[in-house]
GROMACS .gro file of C-alpha atoms in nm:
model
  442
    1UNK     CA    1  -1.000  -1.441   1.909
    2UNK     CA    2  -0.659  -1.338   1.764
    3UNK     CA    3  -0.837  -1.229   1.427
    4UNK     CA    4  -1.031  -0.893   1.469
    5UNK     CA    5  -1.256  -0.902   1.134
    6UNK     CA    6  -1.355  -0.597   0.980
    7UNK     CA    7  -1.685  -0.701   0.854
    8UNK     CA    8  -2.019  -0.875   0.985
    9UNK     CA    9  -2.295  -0.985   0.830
   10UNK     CA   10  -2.677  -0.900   0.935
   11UNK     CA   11  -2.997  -1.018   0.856
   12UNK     CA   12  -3.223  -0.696   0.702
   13UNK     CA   13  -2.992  -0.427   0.742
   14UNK     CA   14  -3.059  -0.037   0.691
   15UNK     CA   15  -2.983   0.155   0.366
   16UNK     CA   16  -2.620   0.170   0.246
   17UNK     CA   17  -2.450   0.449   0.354
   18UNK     CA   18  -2.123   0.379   0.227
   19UNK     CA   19  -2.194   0.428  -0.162
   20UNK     CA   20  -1.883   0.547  -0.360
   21UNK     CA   21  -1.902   0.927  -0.388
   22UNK     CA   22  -1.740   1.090  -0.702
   23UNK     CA   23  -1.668   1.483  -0.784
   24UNK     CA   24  -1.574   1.574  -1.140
   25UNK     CA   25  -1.315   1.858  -0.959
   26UNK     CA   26  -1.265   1.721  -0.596
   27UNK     CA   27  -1.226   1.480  -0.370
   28UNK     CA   28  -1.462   1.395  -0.116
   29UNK     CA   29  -1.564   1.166   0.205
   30UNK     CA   30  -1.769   0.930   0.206
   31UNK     CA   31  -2.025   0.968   0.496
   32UNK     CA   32  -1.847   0.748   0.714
   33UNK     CA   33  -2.064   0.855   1.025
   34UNK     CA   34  -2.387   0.710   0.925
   35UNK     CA   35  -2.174   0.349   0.800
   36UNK     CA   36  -2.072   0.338   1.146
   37UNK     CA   37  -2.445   0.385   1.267
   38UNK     CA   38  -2.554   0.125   1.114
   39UNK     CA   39  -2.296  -0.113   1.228
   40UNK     CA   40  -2.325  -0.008   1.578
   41UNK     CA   41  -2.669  -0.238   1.657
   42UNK     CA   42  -2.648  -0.522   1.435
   43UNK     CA   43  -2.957  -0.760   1.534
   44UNK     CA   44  -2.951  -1.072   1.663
   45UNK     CA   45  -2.862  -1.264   1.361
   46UNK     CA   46  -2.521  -1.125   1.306
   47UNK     CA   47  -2.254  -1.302   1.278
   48UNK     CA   48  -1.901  -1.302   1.187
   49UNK     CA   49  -1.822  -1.328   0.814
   50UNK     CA   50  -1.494  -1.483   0.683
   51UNK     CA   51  -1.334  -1.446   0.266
   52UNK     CA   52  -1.542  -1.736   0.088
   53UNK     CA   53  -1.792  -1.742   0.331
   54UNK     CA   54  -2.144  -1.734   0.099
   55UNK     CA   55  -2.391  -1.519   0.196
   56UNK     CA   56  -2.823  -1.599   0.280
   57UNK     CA   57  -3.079  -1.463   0.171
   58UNK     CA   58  -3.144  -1.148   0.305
   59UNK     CA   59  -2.799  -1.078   0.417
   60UNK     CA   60  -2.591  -0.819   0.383
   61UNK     CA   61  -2.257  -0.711   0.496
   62UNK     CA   62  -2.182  -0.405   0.728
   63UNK     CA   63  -1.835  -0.269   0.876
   64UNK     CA   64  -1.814  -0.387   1.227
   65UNK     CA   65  -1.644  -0.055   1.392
   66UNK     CA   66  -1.558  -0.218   1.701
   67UNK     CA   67  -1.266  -0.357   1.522
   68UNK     CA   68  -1.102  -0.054   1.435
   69UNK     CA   69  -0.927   0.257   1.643
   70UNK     CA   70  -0.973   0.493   1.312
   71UNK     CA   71  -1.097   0.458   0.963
   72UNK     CA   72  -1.168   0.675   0.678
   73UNK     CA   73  -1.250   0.669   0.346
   74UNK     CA   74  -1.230   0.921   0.001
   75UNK     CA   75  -1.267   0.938  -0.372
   76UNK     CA   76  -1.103   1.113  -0.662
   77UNK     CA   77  -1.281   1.167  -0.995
   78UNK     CA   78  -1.015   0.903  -1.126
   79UNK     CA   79  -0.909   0.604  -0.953
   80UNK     CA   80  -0.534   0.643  -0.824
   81UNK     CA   81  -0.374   0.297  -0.847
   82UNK     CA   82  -0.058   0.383  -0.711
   83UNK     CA   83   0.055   0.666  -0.416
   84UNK     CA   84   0.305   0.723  -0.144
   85UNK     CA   85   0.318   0.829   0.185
   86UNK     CA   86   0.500   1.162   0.258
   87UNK     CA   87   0.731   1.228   0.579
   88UNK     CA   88   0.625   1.509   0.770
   89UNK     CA   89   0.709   1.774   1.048
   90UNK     CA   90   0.437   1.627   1.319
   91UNK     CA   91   0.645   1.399   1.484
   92UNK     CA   92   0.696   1.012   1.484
   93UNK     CA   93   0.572   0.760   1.692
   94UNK     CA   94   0.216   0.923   1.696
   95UNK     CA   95  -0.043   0.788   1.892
   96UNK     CA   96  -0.295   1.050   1.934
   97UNK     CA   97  -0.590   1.198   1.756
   98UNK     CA   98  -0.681   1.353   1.533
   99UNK     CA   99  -0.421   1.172   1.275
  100UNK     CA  100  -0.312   1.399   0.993
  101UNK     CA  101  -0.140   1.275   0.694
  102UNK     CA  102   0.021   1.337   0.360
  103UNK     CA  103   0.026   1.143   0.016
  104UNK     CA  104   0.075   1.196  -0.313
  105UNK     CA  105  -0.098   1.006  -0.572
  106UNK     CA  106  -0.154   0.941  -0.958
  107UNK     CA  107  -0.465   0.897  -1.147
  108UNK     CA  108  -0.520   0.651  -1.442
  109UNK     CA  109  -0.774   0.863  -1.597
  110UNK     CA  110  -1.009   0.757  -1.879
  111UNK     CA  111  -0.868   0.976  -2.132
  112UNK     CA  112  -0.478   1.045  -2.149
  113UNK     CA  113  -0.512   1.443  -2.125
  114UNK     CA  114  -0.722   1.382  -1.798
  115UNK     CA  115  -0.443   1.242  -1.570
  116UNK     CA  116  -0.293   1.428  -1.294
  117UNK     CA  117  -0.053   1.431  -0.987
  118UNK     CA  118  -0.192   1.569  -0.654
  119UNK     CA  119  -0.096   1.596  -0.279
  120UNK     CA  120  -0.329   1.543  -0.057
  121UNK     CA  121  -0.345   1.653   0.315
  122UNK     CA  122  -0.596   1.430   0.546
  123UNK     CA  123  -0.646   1.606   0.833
  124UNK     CA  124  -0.875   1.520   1.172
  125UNK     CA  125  -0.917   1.178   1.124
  126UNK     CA  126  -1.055   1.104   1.451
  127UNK     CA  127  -1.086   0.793   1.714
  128UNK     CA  128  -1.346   0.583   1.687
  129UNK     CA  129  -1.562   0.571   1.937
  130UNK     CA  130  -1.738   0.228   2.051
  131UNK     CA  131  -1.836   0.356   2.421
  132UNK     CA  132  -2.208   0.403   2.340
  133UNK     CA  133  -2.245   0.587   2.667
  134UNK     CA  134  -2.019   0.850   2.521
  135UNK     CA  135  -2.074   0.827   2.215
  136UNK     CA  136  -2.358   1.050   2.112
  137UNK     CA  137  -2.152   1.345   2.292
  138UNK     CA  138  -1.839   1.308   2.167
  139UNK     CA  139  -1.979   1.313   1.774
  140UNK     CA  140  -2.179   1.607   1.912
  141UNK     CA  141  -1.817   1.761   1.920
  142UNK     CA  142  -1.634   1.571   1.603
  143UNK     CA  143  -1.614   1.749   1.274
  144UNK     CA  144  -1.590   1.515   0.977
  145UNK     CA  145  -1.173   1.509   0.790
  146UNK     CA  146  -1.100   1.735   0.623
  147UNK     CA  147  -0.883   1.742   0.272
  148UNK     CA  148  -0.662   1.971   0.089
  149UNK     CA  149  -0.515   1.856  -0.264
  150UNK     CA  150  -0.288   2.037  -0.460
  151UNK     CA  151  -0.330   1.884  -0.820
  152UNK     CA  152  -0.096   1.914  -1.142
  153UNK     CA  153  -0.144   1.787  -1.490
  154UNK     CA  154   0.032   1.447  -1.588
  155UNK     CA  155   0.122   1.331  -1.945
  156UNK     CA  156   0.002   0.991  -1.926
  157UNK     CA  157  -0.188   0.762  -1.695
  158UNK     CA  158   0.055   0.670  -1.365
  159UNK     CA  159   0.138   0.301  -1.320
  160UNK     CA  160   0.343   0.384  -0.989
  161UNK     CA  161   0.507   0.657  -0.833
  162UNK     CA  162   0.754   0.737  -0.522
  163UNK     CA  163   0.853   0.962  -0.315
  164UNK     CA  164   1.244   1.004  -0.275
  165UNK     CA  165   1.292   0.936   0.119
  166UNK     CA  166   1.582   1.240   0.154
  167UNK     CA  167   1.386   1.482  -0.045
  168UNK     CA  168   1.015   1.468   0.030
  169UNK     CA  169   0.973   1.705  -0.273
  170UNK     CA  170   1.161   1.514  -0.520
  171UNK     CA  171   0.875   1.208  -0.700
  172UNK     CA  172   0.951   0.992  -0.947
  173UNK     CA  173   0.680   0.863  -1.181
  174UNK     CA  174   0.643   0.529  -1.388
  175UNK     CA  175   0.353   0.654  -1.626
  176UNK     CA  176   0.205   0.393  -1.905
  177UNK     CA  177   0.355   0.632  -2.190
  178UNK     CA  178   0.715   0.439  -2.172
  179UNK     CA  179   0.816   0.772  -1.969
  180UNK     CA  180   0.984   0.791  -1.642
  181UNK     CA  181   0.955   1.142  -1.502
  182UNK     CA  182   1.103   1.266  -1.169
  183UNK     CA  183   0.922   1.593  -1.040
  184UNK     CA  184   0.956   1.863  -0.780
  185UNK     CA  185   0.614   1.871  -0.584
  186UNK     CA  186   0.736   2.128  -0.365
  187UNK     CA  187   0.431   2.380  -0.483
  188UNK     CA  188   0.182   2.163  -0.408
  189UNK     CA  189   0.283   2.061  -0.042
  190UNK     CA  190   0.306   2.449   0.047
  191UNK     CA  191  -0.044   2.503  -0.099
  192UNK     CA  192  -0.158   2.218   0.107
  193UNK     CA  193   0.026   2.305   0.451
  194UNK     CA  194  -0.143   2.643   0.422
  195UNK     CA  195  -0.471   2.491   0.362
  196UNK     CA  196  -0.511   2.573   0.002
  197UNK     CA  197  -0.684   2.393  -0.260
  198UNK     CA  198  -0.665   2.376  -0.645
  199UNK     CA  199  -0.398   2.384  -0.962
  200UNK     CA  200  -0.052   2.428  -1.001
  201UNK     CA  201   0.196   2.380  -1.294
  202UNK     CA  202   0.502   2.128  -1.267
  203UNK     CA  203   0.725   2.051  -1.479
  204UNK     CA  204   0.926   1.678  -1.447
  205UNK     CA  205   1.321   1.768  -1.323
  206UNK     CA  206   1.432   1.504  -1.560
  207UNK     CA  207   1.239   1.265  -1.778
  208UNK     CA  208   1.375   0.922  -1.926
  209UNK     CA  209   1.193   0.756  -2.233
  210UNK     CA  210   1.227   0.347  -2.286
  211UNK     CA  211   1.130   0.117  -2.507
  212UNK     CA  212   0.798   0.026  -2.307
  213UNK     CA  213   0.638   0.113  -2.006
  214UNK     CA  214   0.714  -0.046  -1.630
  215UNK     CA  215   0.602  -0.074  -1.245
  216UNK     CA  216   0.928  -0.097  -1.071
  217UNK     CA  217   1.070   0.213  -0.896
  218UNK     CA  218   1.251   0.219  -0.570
  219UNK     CA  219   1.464   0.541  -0.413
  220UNK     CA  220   1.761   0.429  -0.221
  221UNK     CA  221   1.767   0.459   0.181
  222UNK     CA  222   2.132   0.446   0.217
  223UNK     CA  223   2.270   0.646  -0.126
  224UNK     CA  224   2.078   0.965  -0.094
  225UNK     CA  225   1.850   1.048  -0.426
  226UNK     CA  226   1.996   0.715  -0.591
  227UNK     CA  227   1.695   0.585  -0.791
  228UNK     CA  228   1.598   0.233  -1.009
  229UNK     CA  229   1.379   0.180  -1.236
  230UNK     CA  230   1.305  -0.177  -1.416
  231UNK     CA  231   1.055  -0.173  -1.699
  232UNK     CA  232   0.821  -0.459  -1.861
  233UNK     CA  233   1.159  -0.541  -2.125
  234UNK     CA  234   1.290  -0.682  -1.836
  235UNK     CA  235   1.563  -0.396  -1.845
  236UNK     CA  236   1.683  -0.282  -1.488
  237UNK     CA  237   1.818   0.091  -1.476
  238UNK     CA  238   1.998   0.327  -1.186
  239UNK     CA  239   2.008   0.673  -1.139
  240UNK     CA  240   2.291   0.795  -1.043
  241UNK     CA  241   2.213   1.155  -0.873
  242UNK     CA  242   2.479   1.453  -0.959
  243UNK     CA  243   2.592   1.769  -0.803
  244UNK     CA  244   2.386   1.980  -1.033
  245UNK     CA  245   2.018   1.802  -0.931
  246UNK     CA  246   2.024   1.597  -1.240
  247UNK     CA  247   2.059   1.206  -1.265
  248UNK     CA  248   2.305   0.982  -1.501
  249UNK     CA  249   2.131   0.690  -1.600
  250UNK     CA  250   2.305   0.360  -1.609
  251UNK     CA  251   2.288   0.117  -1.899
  252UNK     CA  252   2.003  -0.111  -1.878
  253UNK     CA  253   2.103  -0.418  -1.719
  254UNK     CA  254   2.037  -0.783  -1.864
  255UNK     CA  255   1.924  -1.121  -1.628
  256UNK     CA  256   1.497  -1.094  -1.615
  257UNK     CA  257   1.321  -1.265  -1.915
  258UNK     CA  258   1.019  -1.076  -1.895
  259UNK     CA  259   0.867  -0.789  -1.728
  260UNK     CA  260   1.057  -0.645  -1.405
  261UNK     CA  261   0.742  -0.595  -1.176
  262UNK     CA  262   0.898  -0.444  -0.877
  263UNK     CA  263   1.241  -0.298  -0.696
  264UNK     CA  264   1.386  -0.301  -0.332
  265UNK     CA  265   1.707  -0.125  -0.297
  266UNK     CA  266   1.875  -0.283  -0.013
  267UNK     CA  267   1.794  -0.110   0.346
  268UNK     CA  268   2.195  -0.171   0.481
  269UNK     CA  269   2.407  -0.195   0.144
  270UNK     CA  270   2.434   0.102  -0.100
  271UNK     CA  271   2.492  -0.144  -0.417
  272UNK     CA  272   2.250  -0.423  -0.332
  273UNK     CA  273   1.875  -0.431  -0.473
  274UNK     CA  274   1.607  -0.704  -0.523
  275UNK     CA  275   1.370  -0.735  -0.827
  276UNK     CA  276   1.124  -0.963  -0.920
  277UNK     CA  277   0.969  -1.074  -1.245
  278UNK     CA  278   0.705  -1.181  -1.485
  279UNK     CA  279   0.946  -1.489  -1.544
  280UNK     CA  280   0.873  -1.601  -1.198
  281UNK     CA  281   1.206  -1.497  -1.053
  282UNK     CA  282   1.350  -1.291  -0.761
  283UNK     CA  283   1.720  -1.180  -0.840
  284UNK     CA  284   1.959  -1.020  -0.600
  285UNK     CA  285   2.188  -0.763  -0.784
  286UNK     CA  286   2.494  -0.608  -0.691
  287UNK     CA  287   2.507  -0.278  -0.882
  288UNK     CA  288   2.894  -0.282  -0.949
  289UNK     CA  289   2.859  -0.645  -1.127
  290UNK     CA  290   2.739  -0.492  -1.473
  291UNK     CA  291   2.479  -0.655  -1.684
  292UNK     CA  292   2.355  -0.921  -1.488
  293UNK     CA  293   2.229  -1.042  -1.110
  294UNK     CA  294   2.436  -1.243  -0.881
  295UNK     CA  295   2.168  -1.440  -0.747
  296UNK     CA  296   1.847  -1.559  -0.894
  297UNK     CA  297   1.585  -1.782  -0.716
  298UNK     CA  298   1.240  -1.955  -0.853
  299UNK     CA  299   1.047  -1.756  -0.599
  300UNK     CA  300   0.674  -1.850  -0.756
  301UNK     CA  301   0.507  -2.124  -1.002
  302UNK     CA  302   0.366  -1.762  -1.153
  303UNK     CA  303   0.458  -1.409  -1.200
  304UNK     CA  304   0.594  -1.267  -0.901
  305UNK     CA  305   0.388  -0.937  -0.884
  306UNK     CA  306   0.565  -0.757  -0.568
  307UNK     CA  307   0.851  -0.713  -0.326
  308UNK     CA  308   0.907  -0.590  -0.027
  309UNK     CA  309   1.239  -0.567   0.188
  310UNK     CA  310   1.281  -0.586   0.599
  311UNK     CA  311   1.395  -0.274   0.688
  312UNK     CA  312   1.414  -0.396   1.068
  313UNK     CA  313   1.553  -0.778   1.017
  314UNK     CA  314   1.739  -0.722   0.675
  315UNK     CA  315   1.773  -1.084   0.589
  316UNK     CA  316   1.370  -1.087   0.544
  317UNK     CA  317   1.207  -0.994   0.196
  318UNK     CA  318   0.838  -1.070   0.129
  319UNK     CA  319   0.686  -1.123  -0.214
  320UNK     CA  320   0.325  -1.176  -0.368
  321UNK     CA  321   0.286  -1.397  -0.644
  322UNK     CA  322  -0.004  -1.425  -0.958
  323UNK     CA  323  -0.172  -1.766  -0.781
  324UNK     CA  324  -0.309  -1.576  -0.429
  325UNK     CA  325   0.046  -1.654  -0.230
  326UNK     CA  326   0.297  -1.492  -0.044
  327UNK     CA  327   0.607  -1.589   0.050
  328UNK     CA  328   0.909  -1.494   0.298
  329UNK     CA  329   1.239  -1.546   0.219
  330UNK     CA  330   1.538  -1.572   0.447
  331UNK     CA  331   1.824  -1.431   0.197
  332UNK     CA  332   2.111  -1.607   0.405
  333UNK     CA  333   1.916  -1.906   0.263
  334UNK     CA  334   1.996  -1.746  -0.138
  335UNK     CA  335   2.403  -1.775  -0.092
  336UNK     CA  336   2.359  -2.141  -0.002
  337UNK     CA  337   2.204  -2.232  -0.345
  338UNK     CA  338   1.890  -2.384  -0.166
  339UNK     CA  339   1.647  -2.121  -0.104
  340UNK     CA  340   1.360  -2.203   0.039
  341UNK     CA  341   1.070  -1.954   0.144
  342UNK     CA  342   1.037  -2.014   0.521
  343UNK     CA  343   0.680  -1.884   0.506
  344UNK     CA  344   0.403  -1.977   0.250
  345UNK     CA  345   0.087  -1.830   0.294
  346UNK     CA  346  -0.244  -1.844   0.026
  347UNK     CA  347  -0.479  -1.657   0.219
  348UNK     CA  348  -0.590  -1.428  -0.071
  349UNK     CA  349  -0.831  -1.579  -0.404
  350UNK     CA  350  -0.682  -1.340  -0.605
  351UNK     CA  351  -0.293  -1.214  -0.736
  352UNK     CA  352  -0.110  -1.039  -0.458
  353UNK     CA  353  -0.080  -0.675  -0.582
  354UNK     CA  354   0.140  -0.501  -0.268
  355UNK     CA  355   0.310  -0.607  -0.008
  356UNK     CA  356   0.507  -0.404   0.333
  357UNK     CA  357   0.691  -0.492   0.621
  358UNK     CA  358   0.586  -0.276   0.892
  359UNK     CA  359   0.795  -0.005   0.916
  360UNK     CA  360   0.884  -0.059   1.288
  361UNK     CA  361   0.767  -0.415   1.399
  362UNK     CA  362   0.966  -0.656   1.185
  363UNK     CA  363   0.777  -0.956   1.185
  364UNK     CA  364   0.428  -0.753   1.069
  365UNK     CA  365   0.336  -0.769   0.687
  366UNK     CA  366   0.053  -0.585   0.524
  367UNK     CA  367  -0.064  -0.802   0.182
  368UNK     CA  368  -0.327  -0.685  -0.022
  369UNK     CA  369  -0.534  -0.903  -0.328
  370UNK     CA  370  -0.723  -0.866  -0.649
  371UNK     CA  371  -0.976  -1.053  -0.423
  372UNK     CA  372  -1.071  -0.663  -0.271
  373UNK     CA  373  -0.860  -0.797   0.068
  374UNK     CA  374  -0.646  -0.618   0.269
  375UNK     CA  375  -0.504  -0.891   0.534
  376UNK     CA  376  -0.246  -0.790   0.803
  377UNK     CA  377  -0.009  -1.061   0.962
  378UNK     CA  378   0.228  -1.157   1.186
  379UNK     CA  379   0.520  -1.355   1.147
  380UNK     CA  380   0.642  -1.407   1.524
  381UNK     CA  381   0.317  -1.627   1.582
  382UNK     CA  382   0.353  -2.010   1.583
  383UNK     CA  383   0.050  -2.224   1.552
  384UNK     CA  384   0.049  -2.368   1.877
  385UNK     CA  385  -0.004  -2.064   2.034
  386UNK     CA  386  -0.334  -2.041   1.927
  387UNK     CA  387  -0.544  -2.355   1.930
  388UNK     CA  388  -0.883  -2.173   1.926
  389UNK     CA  389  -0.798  -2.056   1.587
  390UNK     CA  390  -1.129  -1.976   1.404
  391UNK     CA  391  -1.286  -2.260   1.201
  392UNK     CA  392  -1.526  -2.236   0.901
  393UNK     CA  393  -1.899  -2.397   0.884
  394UNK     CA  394  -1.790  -2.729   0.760
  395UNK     CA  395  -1.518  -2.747   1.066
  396UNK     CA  396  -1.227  -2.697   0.882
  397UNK     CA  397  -0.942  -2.446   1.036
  398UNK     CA  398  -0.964  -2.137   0.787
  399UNK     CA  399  -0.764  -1.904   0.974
  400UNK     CA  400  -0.383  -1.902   1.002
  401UNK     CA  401  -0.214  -1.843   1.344
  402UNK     CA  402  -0.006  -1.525   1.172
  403UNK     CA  403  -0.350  -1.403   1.046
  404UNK     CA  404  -0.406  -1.095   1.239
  405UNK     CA  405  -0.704  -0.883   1.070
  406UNK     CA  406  -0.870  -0.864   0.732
  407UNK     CA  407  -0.989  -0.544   0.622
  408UNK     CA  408  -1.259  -0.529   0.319
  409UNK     CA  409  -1.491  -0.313   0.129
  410UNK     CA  410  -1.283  -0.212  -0.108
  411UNK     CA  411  -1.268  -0.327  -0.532
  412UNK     CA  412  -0.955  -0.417  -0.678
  413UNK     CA  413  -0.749  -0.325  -0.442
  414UNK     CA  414  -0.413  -0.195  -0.566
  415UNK     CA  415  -0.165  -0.073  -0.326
  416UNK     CA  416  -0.119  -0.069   0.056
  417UNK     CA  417   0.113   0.180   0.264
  418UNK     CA  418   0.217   0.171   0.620
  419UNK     CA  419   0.258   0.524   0.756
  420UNK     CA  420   0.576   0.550   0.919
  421UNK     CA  421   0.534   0.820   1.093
  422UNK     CA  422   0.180   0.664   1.268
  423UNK     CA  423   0.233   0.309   1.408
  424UNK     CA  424  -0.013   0.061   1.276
  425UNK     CA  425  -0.223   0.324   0.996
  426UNK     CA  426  -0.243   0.178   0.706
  427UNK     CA  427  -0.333   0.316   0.364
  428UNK     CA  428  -0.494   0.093   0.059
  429UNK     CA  429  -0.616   0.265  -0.279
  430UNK     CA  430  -0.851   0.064  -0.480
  431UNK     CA  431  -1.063   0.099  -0.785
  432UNK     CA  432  -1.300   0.251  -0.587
  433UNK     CA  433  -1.083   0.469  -0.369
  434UNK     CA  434  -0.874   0.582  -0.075
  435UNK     CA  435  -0.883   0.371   0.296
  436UNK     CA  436  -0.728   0.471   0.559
  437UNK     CA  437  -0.754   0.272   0.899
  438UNK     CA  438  -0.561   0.172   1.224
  439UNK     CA  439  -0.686  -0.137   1.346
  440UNK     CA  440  -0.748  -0.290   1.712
  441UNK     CA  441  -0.497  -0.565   1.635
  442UNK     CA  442  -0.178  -0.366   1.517
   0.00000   0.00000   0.00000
């Protein structure tokens, strides 16, 4: 089977293990060893479970382990609906274990004064082992991950943030007061690199007030510290960084009819970006044509939620739509006037709320859905390489060729990561919390 599923269902299984935990001043593991326990024996009635698939009596579904190399999961008292990945100093291209990594995430707290910024440090985040011979040994030896967070106080509750890919330190900060703060984090990751946990002050670098809030932010790969912003006006903005640390901010552009939802700076030109919008658009913009875009598609029937832009094959952008689909989009295929999407996929029930190109594989997309799905695909399979594709009860084919794993357990899920620093570790945050697994099948 090409699909590696992350679930099963069994008939009378044990007690859930794998209830959220929640800390009013810290954030802690769930007690992933005993989920895996109970997944490791599933009786003789198990059997795999697809998205839509209903459920008997009696049933009940567990994580099946054997389909993952590593998985973790963790809480925060608040649910952090946004969060990046940080570069680090522990090497690329890792492949062994434990896995360490950093992130730095936003809460959108119930009350206003609640919300904060932290960085968090996941350390030994082991292999999971499905050799029962060895197993009971090896967890003899295994200590559970271990977390440091280094939190600060936020103004307002954080509809998305990112990290600036020059400066590590340097996080800007779309927050649901209208603000736009960019902040120096730089406290928090020594606390955390020395192993310390608890409060710091930090105060934004520069902050930038419009006339409503907004989702899209995107640092520039190519222009170092060169930031845009579009907010739910359907205003586009850059920042244009300056010798003294500080940022000149460009005046709002004009072409979106509604809400700017996300940004993609261009991985190759310095002056190119992507957005997409409410008003069902994508729009290619060259940044010294003032005031409006130079190319503008019908990319979905519905809002177009999310971008994402090839940083491998740089003709590729992805985006996730309102009605469940995503679509790829050759942009050679934009400057003739007919632009087609040369991929269509509605896999996911629910809006698309993030999608990413794998970091080093360019034809691997992770999508996740309001349908608590995290799917993982790739784009270099055809159908007829695999005619055994999986079917559903009533014989139908429910599984796409491209379809590589599905990863679930999580509610509402809200944003995915690829680390790029750990080839094929993912990271989702949901309503419920923090995921973070490597799969057999990436």
């Amino acid at each position: 089977d090409h699909v590696a599923q992350s679930l099963t269902s069994i008939m009378d299984p044990a007690d859930d293990t794998m209830a959220q935990l929640n800390d009013a001043d810290d954030i802690e593991f769930h007690d992933n060893d005993d989920a895996m326990d109970d997944s490791e024996e599933p009786s003789a009635a198990s059997r795999v479970y697809l998205p839509g698939d209903s459920l008997k009596e009696g049933e009940e579904l567990v994580m099946d382990t054997s389909a993952y190399l590593a998985f973790c999961e963790f809480t925060a008292e608040w649910p952090c609906l946004s969060f990046d990945v940080l570069p680090d100093a522990l090497g690329d291209a890792r492949t062994t274990f434990p896995m360490t990594c950093q992130l730095v995430v936003g809460t959108q707290a119930e009350k206003t004064t609640q919300n904060s910024i932290s960085v968090l440090q996941v350390s030994n985040i082991t292999k999971i082992n499905n050799n029962d011979e060895e197993e009971d040994e090896e967890e003899e030896d295994q200590e559970d991950p271990l977390i440091q967070h280094s939190t600060f106080r936020h103004r307002a509750g954080v509809n998305r943030l990112r990290a600036c890919p020059q400066s590590r330190n340097i996080v800007a900060i779309w927050s649901d007061n209208a603000h736009v703060d960019v902040v120096n984090i730089q406290e928090s990751l020594d606390a955390v690199e020395q192993g310390i946990s608890g409060s710091v002050n930090a105060n934004p670098i520069q902050s930038h007030r419009t006339s409503t809030e907004g989702y899209a932010v995107d640092w520039s790969t190519v222009t170092s510290h060169r930031l845009a912003t579009g907010d739910c006006s359907g205003a586009l903005q850059v920042w244009n960084p300056q010798a003294d640390g500080s940022w000149v901010i460009g005046t709002a552009t004009e072409g979106h009819t509604d809400s700017v939802e996300d940004i993609q700076w261009s991985p190759s030109e310095p002056n190119v970006l992507a957005s997409c919008s409410v008003d069902k658009t994508i729009r290619i913009w060259d940044i010294r044509t003032q005031l409006k875009p130079v190319l503008s598609v019908p990319a979905h029937d519905v809002d177009v939620n999310v971008l994402s832009w090839n940083k491998r094959e740089q003709h590729l952008l992805v985006s996730g739509g309102d009605e469940g689909l995503f679509k790829v989009w050759d942009l050679r295929s934009f400057m003739s006037g007919k632009a087609e999407a040369v991929a269509s996929f509605k896999w996911h029930s629910g809006p698309i709320t993030s999608v990413e190109w794998h970091p080093t594989d360019a034809s691997v997309i992770a999508v996740s859905g309001a349908d608590n799905q995290v799917s993982l695909w790739d784009m270099a399979v055809e159908e007829e390489q695999n005619p055994n594709q999986q079917m559903l009860s009533d014989g139908k084919a429910a599984v796409p060729a491209q379809l590589l794993f599905v990863h679930q357990g999580q509610q509402d899920v809200k944003e995915i990561h690829w680390h790029p620093q750990i080839p094929g570790t993912c990271i989702s945050t949901a309503a419920n919390g923090f995921n973070i697994f490597k799969s057999i099948s990436v």
